[in-house]
Structure formats: C-alpha cells, structure tokens
PDB file of C-alpha atoms in Angstrom:
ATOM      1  CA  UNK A   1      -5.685  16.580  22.850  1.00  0.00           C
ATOM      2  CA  UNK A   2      -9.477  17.116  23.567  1.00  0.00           C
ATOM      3  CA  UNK A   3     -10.045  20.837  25.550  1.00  0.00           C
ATOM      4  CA  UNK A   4     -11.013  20.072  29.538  1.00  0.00           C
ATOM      5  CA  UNK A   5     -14.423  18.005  30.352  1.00  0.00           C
ATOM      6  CA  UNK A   6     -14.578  16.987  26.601  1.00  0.00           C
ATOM      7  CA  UNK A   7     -13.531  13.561  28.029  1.00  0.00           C
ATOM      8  CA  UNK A   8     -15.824  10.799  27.198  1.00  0.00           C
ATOM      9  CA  UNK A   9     -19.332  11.513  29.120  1.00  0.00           C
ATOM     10  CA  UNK A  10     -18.602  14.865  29.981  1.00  0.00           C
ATOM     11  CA  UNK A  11     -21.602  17.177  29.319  1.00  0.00           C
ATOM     12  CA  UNK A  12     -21.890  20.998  29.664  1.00  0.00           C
ATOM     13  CA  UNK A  13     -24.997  23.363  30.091  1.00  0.00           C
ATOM     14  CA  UNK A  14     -25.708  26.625  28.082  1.00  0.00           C
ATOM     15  CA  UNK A  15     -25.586  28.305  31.472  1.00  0.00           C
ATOM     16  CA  UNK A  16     -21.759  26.590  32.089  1.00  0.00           C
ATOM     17  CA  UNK A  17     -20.570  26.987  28.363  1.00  0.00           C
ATOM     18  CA  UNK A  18     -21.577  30.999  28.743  1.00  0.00           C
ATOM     19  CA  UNK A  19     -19.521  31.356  32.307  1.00  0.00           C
ATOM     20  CA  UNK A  20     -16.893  29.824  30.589  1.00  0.00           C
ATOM     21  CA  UNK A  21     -16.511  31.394  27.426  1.00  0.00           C
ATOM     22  CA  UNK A  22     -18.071  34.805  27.553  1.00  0.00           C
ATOM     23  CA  UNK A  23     -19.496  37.228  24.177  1.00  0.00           C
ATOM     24  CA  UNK A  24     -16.072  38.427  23.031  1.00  0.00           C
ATOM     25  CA  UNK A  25     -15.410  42.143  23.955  1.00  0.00           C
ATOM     26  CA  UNK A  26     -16.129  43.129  20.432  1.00  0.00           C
ATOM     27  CA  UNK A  27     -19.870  41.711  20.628  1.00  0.00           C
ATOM     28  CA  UNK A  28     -20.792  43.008  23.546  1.00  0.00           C
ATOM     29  CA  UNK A  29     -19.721  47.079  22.910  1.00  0.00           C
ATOM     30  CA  UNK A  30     -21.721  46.556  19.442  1.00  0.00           C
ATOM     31  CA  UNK A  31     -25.143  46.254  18.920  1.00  0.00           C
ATOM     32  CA  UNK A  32     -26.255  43.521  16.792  1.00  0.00           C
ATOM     33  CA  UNK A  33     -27.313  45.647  13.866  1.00  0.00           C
ATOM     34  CA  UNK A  34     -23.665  47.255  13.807  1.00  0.00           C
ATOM     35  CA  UNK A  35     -22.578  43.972  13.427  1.00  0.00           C
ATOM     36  CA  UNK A  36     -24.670  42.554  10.906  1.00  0.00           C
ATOM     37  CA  UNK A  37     -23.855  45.115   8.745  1.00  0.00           C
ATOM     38  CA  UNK A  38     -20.380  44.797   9.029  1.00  0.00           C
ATOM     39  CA  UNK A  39     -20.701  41.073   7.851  1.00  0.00           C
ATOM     40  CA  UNK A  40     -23.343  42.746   4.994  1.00  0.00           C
ATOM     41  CA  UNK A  41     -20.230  44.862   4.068  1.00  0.00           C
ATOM     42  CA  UNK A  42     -17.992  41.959   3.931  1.00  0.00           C
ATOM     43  CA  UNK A  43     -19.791  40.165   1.641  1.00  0.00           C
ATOM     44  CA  UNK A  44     -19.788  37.016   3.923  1.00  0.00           C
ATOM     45  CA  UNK A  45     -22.111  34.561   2.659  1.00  0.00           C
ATOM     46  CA  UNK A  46     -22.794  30.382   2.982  1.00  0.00           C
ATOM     47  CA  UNK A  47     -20.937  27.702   1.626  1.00  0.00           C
ATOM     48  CA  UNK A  48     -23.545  26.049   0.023  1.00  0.00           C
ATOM     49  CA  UNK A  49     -24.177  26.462  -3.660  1.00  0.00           C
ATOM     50  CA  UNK A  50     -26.839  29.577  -2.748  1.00  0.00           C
ATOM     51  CA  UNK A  51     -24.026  31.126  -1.565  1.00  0.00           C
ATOM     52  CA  UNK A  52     -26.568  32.621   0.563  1.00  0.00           C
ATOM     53  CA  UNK A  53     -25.640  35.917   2.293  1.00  0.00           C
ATOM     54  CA  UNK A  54     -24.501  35.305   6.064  1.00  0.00           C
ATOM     55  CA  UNK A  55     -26.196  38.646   7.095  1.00  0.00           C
ATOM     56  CA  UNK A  56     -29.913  38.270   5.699  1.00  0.00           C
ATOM     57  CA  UNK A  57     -29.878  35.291   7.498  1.00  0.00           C
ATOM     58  CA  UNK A  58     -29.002  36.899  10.638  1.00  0.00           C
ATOM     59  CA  UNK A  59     -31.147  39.795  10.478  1.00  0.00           C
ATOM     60  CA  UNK A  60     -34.277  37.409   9.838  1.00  0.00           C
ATOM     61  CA  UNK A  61     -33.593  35.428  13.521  1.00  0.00           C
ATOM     62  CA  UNK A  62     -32.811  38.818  14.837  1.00  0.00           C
ATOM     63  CA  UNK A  63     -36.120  39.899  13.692  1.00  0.00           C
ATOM     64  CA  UNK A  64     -37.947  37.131  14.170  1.00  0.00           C
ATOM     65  CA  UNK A  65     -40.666  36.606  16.901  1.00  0.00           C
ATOM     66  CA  UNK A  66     -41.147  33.116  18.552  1.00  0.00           C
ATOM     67  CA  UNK A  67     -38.448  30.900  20.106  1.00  0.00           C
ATOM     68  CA  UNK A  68     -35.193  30.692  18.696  1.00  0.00           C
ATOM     69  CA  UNK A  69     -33.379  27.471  17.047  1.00  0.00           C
ATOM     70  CA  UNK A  70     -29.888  26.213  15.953  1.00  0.00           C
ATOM     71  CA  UNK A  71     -29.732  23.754  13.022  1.00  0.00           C
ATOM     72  CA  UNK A  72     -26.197  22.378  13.039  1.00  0.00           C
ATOM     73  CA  UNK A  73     -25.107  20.048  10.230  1.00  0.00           C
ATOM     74  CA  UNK A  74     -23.470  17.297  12.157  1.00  0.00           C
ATOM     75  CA  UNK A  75     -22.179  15.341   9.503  1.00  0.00           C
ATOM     76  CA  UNK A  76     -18.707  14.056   9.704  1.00  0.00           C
ATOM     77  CA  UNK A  77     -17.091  14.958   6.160  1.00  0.00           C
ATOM     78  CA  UNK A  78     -13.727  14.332   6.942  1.00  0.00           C
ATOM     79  CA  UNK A  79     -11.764  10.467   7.540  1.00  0.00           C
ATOM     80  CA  UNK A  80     -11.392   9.357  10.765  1.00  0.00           C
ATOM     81  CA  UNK A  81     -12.686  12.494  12.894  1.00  0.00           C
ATOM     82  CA  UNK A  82     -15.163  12.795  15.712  1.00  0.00           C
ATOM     83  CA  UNK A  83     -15.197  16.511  16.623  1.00  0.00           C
ATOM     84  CA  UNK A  84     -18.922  16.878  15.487  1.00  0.00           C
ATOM     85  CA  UNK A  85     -20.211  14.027  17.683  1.00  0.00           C
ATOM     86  CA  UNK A  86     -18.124  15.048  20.743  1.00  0.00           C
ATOM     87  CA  UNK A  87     -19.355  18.613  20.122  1.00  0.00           C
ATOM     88  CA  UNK A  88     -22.857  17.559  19.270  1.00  0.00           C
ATOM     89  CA  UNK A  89     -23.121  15.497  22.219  1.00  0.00           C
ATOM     90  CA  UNK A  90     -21.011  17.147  25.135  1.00  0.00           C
ATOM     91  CA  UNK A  91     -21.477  20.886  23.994  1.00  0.00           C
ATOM     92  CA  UNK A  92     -24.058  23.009  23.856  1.00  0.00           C
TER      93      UNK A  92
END
C-alpha cells in the first residue's frame, strides 16, 4: 500500500516533504563533519565497481561552492516495480 498523497497525481514540494519528515534527531545535534567521519570510519562506500568511498563524496558537496545537485539513478532494476517513477515523479 502506497504511503499518503503517493496516489496517482499527487505531488509534494521540498518545503512540504521537510514539514513532514524532519532531519532525524541524530543529524541535527551533529555537525556535518562529525558525521562524515563517522561514515569515513565505517568504511561505507558505493555500490558501483569503484566502490567509491561514501564520505569523500560527501565532504566534496559539503565543500563545494556553487548550487547544489542530486543525481538519482532512476532506473527500475527490479520486475514489475514502480517505486522509482512514483518517487521520481511525486517526491522531491
């Protein structure tokens, strides 16, 4: 069963999606840096064949000057499901 307003044509702003789900506690009592290094200490990295670790990436955007942009991969790997689209389309 789809979560509420994810029915067909229902479209949320940034502005709505943040009301309605919030940082988590965690992220806001942290700074960023804290928490980038926690994922450096984890070892969390990509899961494409770079293996590319999660928090260089995130300290480049974080240090970055200029307007910030999401690239999403959209594609729909698995049979029969439509989650990207609807989350693509409807969801910030």
């Amino acid at each position: 069963m789809p979560p509420p307003g994810a029915e067909r044509g229902a479209w949320q702003s940034l502005a709505e999606h943040r009301t309605r789900y919030p940082r988590p506690p965690m992220a806001r009592a942290r700074p960023l840096t804290a928490i980038t290094d926690l994922i450096d200490r984890a070892g969390l990295q990509g899961r494409g064949g770079a293996g590319f670790p999660t928090a260089v990436k995130m300290r480049s955007v974080a240090g970055g000057r200029g307007r910030a942009v999401v690239l999403a991969n959209g594609t729909e790997g698995e049979p029969a499901s439509y989650k990207d689209r609807l989350l693509l389309t409807h969801r910030p």
